[in-house]
C-alpha positions as protocol buffer text, in pm:
chain_id: "A"
residue {
  index: 1
  type: UNK
  ca { x: 10127 y: 16279 z: -11481 }
}
residue {
  index: 2
  type: UNK
  ca { x: 9932 y: 16218 z: -11798 }
}
residue {
  index: 3
  type: UNK
  ca { x: 10172 y: 16129 z: -12080 }
}
residue {
  index: 4
  type: UNK
  ca { x: 10097 y: 16116 z: -12451 }
}
residue {
  index: 5
  type: UNK
  ca { x: 10380 y: 15887 z: -12561 }
}
residue {
  index: 6
  type: UNK
  ca { x: 10349 y: 16011 z: -12919 }
}
residue {
  index: 7
  type: UNK
  ca { x: 10449 y: 16366 z: -12816 }
}
residue {
  index: 8
  type: UNK
  ca { x: 10822 y: 16431 z: -12764 }
}
residue {
  index: 9
  type: UNK
  ca { x: 10763 y: 16756 z: -12576 }
}
residue {
  index: 10
  type: UNK
  ca { x: 10521 y: 16577 z: -12343 }
}
residue {
  index: 11
  type: UNK
  ca { x: 10793 y: 16318 z: -12272 }
}
residue {
  index: 12
  type: UNK
  ca { x: 11031 y: 16600 z: -12178 }
}
residue {
  index: 13
  type: UNK
  ca { x: 10766 y: 16746 z: -11947 }
}
residue {
  index: 14
  type: UNK
  ca { x: 10706 y: 16405 z: -11788 }
}
residue {
  index: 15
  type: UNK
  ca { x: 11075 y: 16359 z: -11717 }
}
residue {
  index: 16
  type: UNK
  ca { x: 11095 y: 16710 z: -11568 }
}
residue {
  index: 17
  type: UNK
  ca { x: 10795 y: 16632 z: -11349 }
}
residue {
  index: 18
  type: UNK
  ca { x: 10953 y: 16304 z: -11234 }
}
residue {
  index: 19
  type: UNK
  ca { x: 11284 y: 16475 z: -11154 }
}
residue {
  index: 20
  type: UNK
  ca { x: 11108 y: 16751 z: -10958 }
}
residue {
  index: 21
  type: UNK
  ca { x: 10899 y: 16493 z: -10771 }
}
residue {
  index: 22
  type: UNK
  ca { x: 11161 y: 16224 z: -10706 }
}
residue {
  index: 23
  type: UNK
  ca { x: 11493 y: 16404 z: -10752 }
}
residue {
  index: 24
  type: UNK
  ca { x: 11625 y: 16175 z: -11024 }
}
residue {
  index: 25
  type: UNK
  ca { x: 11525 y: 15905 z: -11266 }
}
residue {
  index: 26
  type: UNK
  ca { x: 11658 y: 15551 z: -11227 }
}
residue {
  index: 27
  type: UNK
  ca { x: 11385 y: 15342 z: -11393 }
}
residue {
  index: 28
  type: UNK
  ca { x: 11179 y: 15381 z: -11707 }
}
residue {
  index: 29
  type: UNK
  ca { x: 10911 y: 15134 z: -11810 }
}
residue {
  index: 30
  type: UNK
  ca { x: 10789 y: 15186 z: -12167 }
}
residue {
  index: 31
  type: UNK
  ca { x: 10448 y: 15021 z: -12154 }
}
residue {
  index: 32
  type: UNK
  ca { x: 10205 y: 15193 z: -12388 }
}
residue {
  index: 33
  type: UNK
  ca { x: 10047 y: 14999 z: -12669 }
}
residue {
  index: 34
  type: UNK
  ca { x: 9758 y: 14986 z: -12911 }
}
residue {
  index: 35
  type: UNK
  ca { x: 9647 y: 14734 z: -13169 }
}
residue {
  index: 36
  type: UNK
  ca { x: 9408 y: 14714 z: -13461 }
}
residue {
  index: 37
  type: UNK
  ca { x: 9259 y: 14394 z: -13597 }
}
residue {
  index: 38
  type: UNK
  ca { x: 9391 y: 14437 z: -13951 }
}
residue {
  index: 39
  type: UNK
  ca { x: 9602 y: 14223 z: -14183 }
}
residue {
  index: 40
  type: UNK
  ca { x: 9874 y: 14357 z: -14412 }
}
residue {
  index: 41
  type: UNK
  ca { x: 9609 y: 14362 z: -14687 }
}
residue {
  index: 42
  type: UNK
  ca { x: 9353 y: 14574 z: -14503 }
}
residue {
  index: 43
  type: UNK
  ca { x: 9562 y: 14791 z: -14266 }
}
residue {
  index: 44
  type: UNK
  ca { x: 9456 y: 15150 z: -14322 }
}
residue {
  index: 45
  type: UNK
  ca { x: 9734 y: 15411 z: -14322 }
}
residue {
  index: 46
  type: UNK
  ca { x: 9581 y: 15605 z: -14030 }
}
residue {
  index: 47
  type: UNK
  ca { x: 9587 y: 15296 z: -13807 }
}
residue {
  index: 48
  type: UNK
  ca { x: 9939 y: 15207 z: -13920 }
}
residue {
  index: 49
  type: UNK
  ca { x: 10060 y: 15558 z: -13836 }
}
residue {
  index: 50
  type: UNK
  ca { x: 9885 y: 15560 z: -13497 }
}
residue {
  index: 51
  type: UNK
  ca { x: 10027 y: 15217 z: -13407 }
}
residue {
  index: 52
  type: UNK
  ca { x: 10381 y: 15312 z: -13507 }
}
residue {
  index: 53
  type: UNK
  ca { x: 10355 y: 15644 z: -13321 }
}
residue {
  index: 54
  type: UNK
  ca { x: 10237 y: 15477 z: -13000 }
}
residue {
  index: 55
  type: UNK
  ca { x: 10414 y: 15142 z: -12995 }
}
residue {
  index: 56
  type: UNK
  ca { x: 10743 y: 15230 z: -13162 }
}
residue {
  index: 57
  type: UNK
  ca { x: 10810 y: 15603 z: -13171 }
}
residue {
  index: 58
  type: UNK
  ca { x: 10688 y: 15642 z: -12813 }
}
residue {
  index: 59
  type: UNK
  ca { x: 10945 y: 15384 z: -12703 }
}
residue {
  index: 60
  type: UNK
  ca { x: 11217 y: 15566 z: -12896 }
}
residue {
  index: 61
  type: UNK
  ca { x: 11127 y: 15895 z: -12727 }
}
residue {
  index: 62
  type: UNK
  ca { x: 11132 y: 15734 z: -12384 }
}
residue {
  index: 63
  type: UNK
  ca { x: 11461 y: 15556 z: -12446 }
}
residue {
  index: 64
  type: UNK
  ca { x: 11637 y: 15861 z: -12585 }
}
residue {
  index: 65
  type: UNK
  ca { x: 11529 y: 16104 z: -12315 }
}
residue {
  index: 66
  type: UNK
  ca { x: 11564 y: 15834 z: -12048 }
}
residue {
  index: 67
  type: UNK
  ca { x: 11923 y: 15753 z: -12141 }
}
residue {
  index: 68
  type: UNK
  ca { x: 12015 y: 16123 z: -12140 }
}
residue {
  index: 69
  type: UNK
  ca { x: 11856 y: 16174 z: -11798 }
}
residue {
  index: 70
  type: UNK
  ca { x: 11985 y: 15849 z: -11644 }
}
residue {
  index: 71
  type: UNK
  ca { x: 12339 y: 15920 z: -11759 }
}
residue {
  index: 72
  type: UNK
  ca { x: 12336 y: 16225 z: -11530 }
}
residue {
  index: 73
  type: UNK
  ca { x: 12270 y: 16016 z: -11217 }
}
residue {
  index: 74
  type: UNK
  ca { x: 12592 y: 15814 z: -11228 }
}
residue {
  index: 75
  type: UNK
  ca { x: 12393 y: 15530 z: -11068 }
}
residue {
  index: 76
  type: UNK
  ca { x: 12269 y: 15197 z: -11193 }
}
residue {
  index: 77
  type: UNK
  ca { x: 11955 y: 15255 z: -11396 }
}
residue {
  index: 78
  type: UNK
  ca { x: 11716 y: 15046 z: -11602 }
}
residue {
  index: 79
  type: UNK
  ca { x: 11491 y: 15085 z: -11903 }
}
residue {
  index: 80
  type: UNK
  ca { x: 11236 y: 14810 z: -11959 }
}
residue {
  index: 81
  type: UNK
  ca { x: 11014 y: 14821 z: -12265 }
}
residue {
  index: 82
  type: UNK
  ca { x: 10713 y: 14616 z: -12365 }
}
residue {
  index: 83
  type: UNK
  ca { x: 10757 y: 14401 z: -12671 }
}
residue {
  index: 84
  type: UNK
  ca { x: 10525 y: 14106 z: -12740 }
}
residue {
  index: 85
  type: UNK
  ca { x: 10523 y: 13745 z: -12839 }
}
residue {
  index: 86
  type: UNK
  ca { x: 10358 y: 13874 z: -13158 }
}
residue {
  index: 87
  type: UNK
  ca { x: 10681 y: 14061 z: -13236 }
}
residue {
  index: 88
  type: UNK
  ca { x: 10863 y: 13728 z: -13228 }
}
residue {
  index: 89
  type: UNK
  ca { x: 10621 y: 13495 z: -13404 }
}
residue {
  index: 90
  type: UNK
  ca { x: 10401 y: 13744 z: -13591 }
}
residue {
  index: 91
  type: UNK
  ca { x: 10025 y: 13762 z: -13616 }
}
residue {
  index: 92
  type: UNK
  ca { x: 9849 y: 13794 z: -13948 }
}
residue {
  index: 93
  type: UNK
  ca { x: 9550 y: 13973 z: -13793 }
}
residue {
  index: 94
  type: UNK
  ca { x: 9747 y: 14232 z: -13599 }
}
residue {
  index: 95
  type: UNK
  ca { x: 9996 y: 14329 z: -13867 }
}
residue {
  index: 96
  type: UNK
  ca { x: 10095 y: 14678 z: -13746 }
}
residue {
  index: 97
  type: UNK
  ca { x: 10104 y: 14570 z: -13382 }
}
residue {
  index: 98
  type: UNK
  ca { x: 10334 y: 14275 z: -13449 }
}
residue {
  index: 99
  type: UNK
  ca { x: 10560 y: 14489 z: -13668 }
}
residue {
  index: 100
  type: UNK
  ca { x: 10601 y: 14757 z: -13403 }
}
residue {
  index: 101
  type: UNK
  ca { x: 10665 y: 14507 z: -13125 }
}
residue {
  index: 102
  type: UNK
  ca { x: 10937 y: 14344 z: -13337 }
}
residue {
  index: 103
  type: UNK
  ca { x: 11084 y: 14691 z: -13377 }
}
residue {
  index: 104
  type: UNK
  ca { x: 11080 y: 14739 z: -12998 }
}
residue {
  index: 105
  type: UNK
  ca { x: 11293 y: 14426 z: -12965 }
}
residue {
  index: 106
  type: UNK
  ca { x: 11548 y: 14558 z: -13216 }
}
residue {
  index: 107
  type: UNK
  ca { x: 11547 y: 14903 z: -13055 }
}
residue {
  index: 108
  type: UNK
  ca { x: 11608 y: 14743 z: -12717 }
}
residue {
  index: 109
  type: UNK
  ca { x: 11910 y: 14552 z: -12847 }
}
residue {
  index: 110
  type: UNK
  ca { x: 12050 y: 14864 z: -13013 }
}
residue {
  index: 111
  type: UNK
  ca { x: 12002 y: 15081 z: -12702 }
}
residue {
  index: 112
  type: UNK
  ca { x: 12156 y: 14811 z: -12479 }
}
residue {
  index: 113
  type: UNK
  ca { x: 12461 y: 14789 z: -12706 }
}
residue {
  index: 114
  type: UNK
  ca { x: 12489 y: 15169 z: -12709 }
}
residue {
  index: 115
  type: UNK
  ca { x: 12482 y: 15190 z: -12330 }
}
residue {
  index: 116
  type: UNK
  ca { x: 12733 y: 14908 z: -12297 }
}
residue {
  index: 117
  type: UNK
  ca { x: 12977 y: 15049 z: -12551 }
}
residue {
  index: 118
  type: UNK
  ca { x: 12958 y: 15390 z: -12388 }
}
residue {
  index: 119
  type: UNK
  ca { x: 13004 y: 15246 z: -12037 }
}
residue {
  index: 120
  type: UNK
  ca { x: 12672 y: 15387 z: -11921 }
}
residue {
  index: 121
  type: UNK
  ca { x: 12533 y: 15214 z: -11610 }
}
residue {
  index: 122
  type: UNK
  ca { x: 12196 y: 15165 z: -11779 }
}
residue {
  index: 123
  type: UNK
  ca { x: 12047 y: 14820 z: -11838 }
}
residue {
  index: 124
  type: UNK
  ca { x: 11808 y: 14809 z: -12134 }
}
residue {
  index: 125
  type: UNK
  ca { x: 11570 y: 14514 z: -12161 }
}
residue {
  index: 126
  type: UNK
  ca { x: 11231 y: 14425 z: -12300 }
}
residue {
  index: 127
  type: UNK
  ca { x: 10958 y: 14192 z: -12184 }
}
residue {
  index: 128
  type: UNK
  ca { x: 10769 y: 14005 z: -12456 }
}
residue {
  index: 129
  type: UNK
  ca { x: 10447 y: 13884 z: -12294 }
}
residue {
  index: 130
  type: UNK
  ca { x: 10207 y: 13639 z: -12444 }
}
residue {
  index: 131
  type: UNK
  ca { x: 9835 y: 13703 z: -12421 }
}
residue {
  index: 132
  type: UNK
  ca { x: 9754 y: 13892 z: -12102 }
}
residue {
  index: 133
  type: UNK
  ca { x: 9409 y: 13975 z: -11972 }
}
residue {
  index: 134
  type: UNK
  ca { x: 9429 y: 14355 z: -11977 }
}
residue {
  index: 135
  type: UNK
  ca { x: 9201 y: 14631 z: -12108 }
}
residue {
  index: 136
  type: UNK
  ca { x: 9371 y: 14583 z: -12447 }
}
residue {
  index: 137
  type: UNK
  ca { x: 9230 y: 14227 z: -12460 }
}
residue {
  index: 138
  type: UNK
  ca { x: 8881 y: 14369 z: -12412 }
}
residue {
  index: 139
  type: UNK
  ca { x: 8945 y: 14622 z: -12691 }
}
residue {
  index: 140
  type: UNK
  ca { x: 9073 y: 14347 z: -12921 }
}
residue {
  index: 141
  type: UNK
  ca { x: 8765 y: 14133 z: -12853 }
}
residue {
  index: 142
  type: UNK
  ca { x: 8538 y: 14428 z: -12929 }
}
residue {
  index: 143
  type: UNK
  ca { x: 8720 y: 14498 z: -13258 }
}
residue {
  index: 144
  type: UNK
  ca { x: 8669 y: 14138 z: -13365 }
}
residue {
  index: 145
  type: UNK
  ca { x: 8306 y: 14141 z: -13249 }
}
residue {
  index: 146
  type: UNK
  ca { x: 8336 y: 13861 z: -12995 }
}
residue {
  index: 147
  type: UNK
  ca { x: 8293 y: 13841 z: -12621 }
}
residue {
  index: 148
  type: UNK
  ca { x: 8591 y: 13854 z: -12389 }
}
residue {
  index: 149
  type: UNK
  ca { x: 8525 y: 13490 z: -12298 }
}
residue {
  index: 150
  type: UNK
  ca { x: 8545 y: 13390 z: -12666 }
}
residue {
  index: 151
  type: UNK
  ca { x: 8862 y: 13598 z: -12705 }
}
residue {
  index: 152
  type: UNK
  ca { x: 9020 y: 13431 z: -12402 }
}
residue {
  index: 153
  type: UNK
  ca { x: 8928 y: 13085 z: -12531 }
}
residue {
  index: 154
  type: UNK
  ca { x: 9096 y: 13157 z: -12866 }
}
residue {
  index: 155
  type: UNK
  ca { x: 9401 y: 13307 z: -12697 }
}
residue {
  index: 156
  type: UNK
  ca { x: 9437 y: 13018 z: -12455 }
}
residue {
  index: 157
  type: UNK
  ca { x: 9446 y: 12774 z: -12747 }
}
residue {
  index: 158
  type: UNK
  ca { x: 9763 y: 12953 z: -12869 }
}
residue {
  index: 159
  type: UNK
  ca { x: 9917 y: 12974 z: -12523 }
}
residue {
  index: 160
  type: UNK
  ca { x: 10153 y: 12695 z: -12412 }
}
residue {
  index: 161
  type: UNK
  ca { x: 10060 y: 12744 z: -12044 }
}
residue {
  index: 162
  type: UNK
  ca { x: 9692 y: 12680 z: -12120 }
}
residue {
  index: 163
  type: UNK
  ca { x: 9561 y: 13007 z: -11976 }
}
residue {
  index: 164
  type: UNK
  ca { x: 9585 y: 13381 z: -12015 }
}
residue {
  index: 165
  type: UNK
  ca { x: 9867 y: 13549 z: -11831 }
}
residue {
  index: 166
  type: UNK
  ca { x: 9797 y: 13804 z: -11562 }
}
residue {
  index: 167
  type: UNK
  ca { x: 9927 y: 14161 z: -11532 }
}
residue {
  index: 168
  type: UNK
  ca { x: 10075 y: 14069 z: -11192 }
}
residue {
  index: 169
  type: UNK
  ca { x: 10290 y: 13795 z: -11348 }
}
residue {
  index: 170
  type: UNK
  ca { x: 10429 y: 14032 z: -11606 }
}
residue {
  index: 171
  type: UNK
  ca { x: 10482 y: 14305 z: -11346 }
}
residue {
  index: 172
  type: UNK
  ca { x: 10720 y: 14068 z: -11165 }
}
residue {
  index: 173
  type: UNK
  ca { x: 10934 y: 14044 z: -11479 }
}
residue {
  index: 174
  type: UNK
  ca { x: 10950 y: 14424 z: -11504 }
}
residue {
  index: 175
  type: UNK
  ca { x: 11038 y: 14453 z: -11136 }
}
residue {
  index: 176
  type: UNK
  ca { x: 11318 y: 14196 z: -11169 }
}
residue {
  index: 177
  type: UNK
  ca { x: 11466 y: 14373 z: -11472 }
}
residue {
  index: 178
  type: UNK
  ca { x: 11436 y: 14714 z: -11308 }
}
């Protein structure tokens, strides 16, 4: 099912499709994200709005509809969202991205507290990966005007483990939390 995370109605349709296909919804992984190589000084409003709509509002839509649907199951359920190390430490060249990923962390805490206080059997967590070699890394390298190898070299220098992470490693964290 193709989902535009910035469209609330499309989220509703996606959940309906999932319920019709699988009978119920127990797990939601919020994992859409975009980034623009712009500082606070040069972020253009259109890119800010697009980043907030995708990285933050899309997570809100998923959480809200997900909690309402999962509450109906009466079973243990899980929501896992994608934050980022940039939401923790910041990044001067990806201003909007880092801001929205910090927001995802706060939204995750708020939703987890809500579910707990209301005795809902829904765990709400976020994964905050470091630099992972995904299509987004290729897009980031292209925005900067460098090769993917140059991008990886720069990213590795900021990475305590001395290499880029892999999607498979991060997938294991999602699987555990789900």
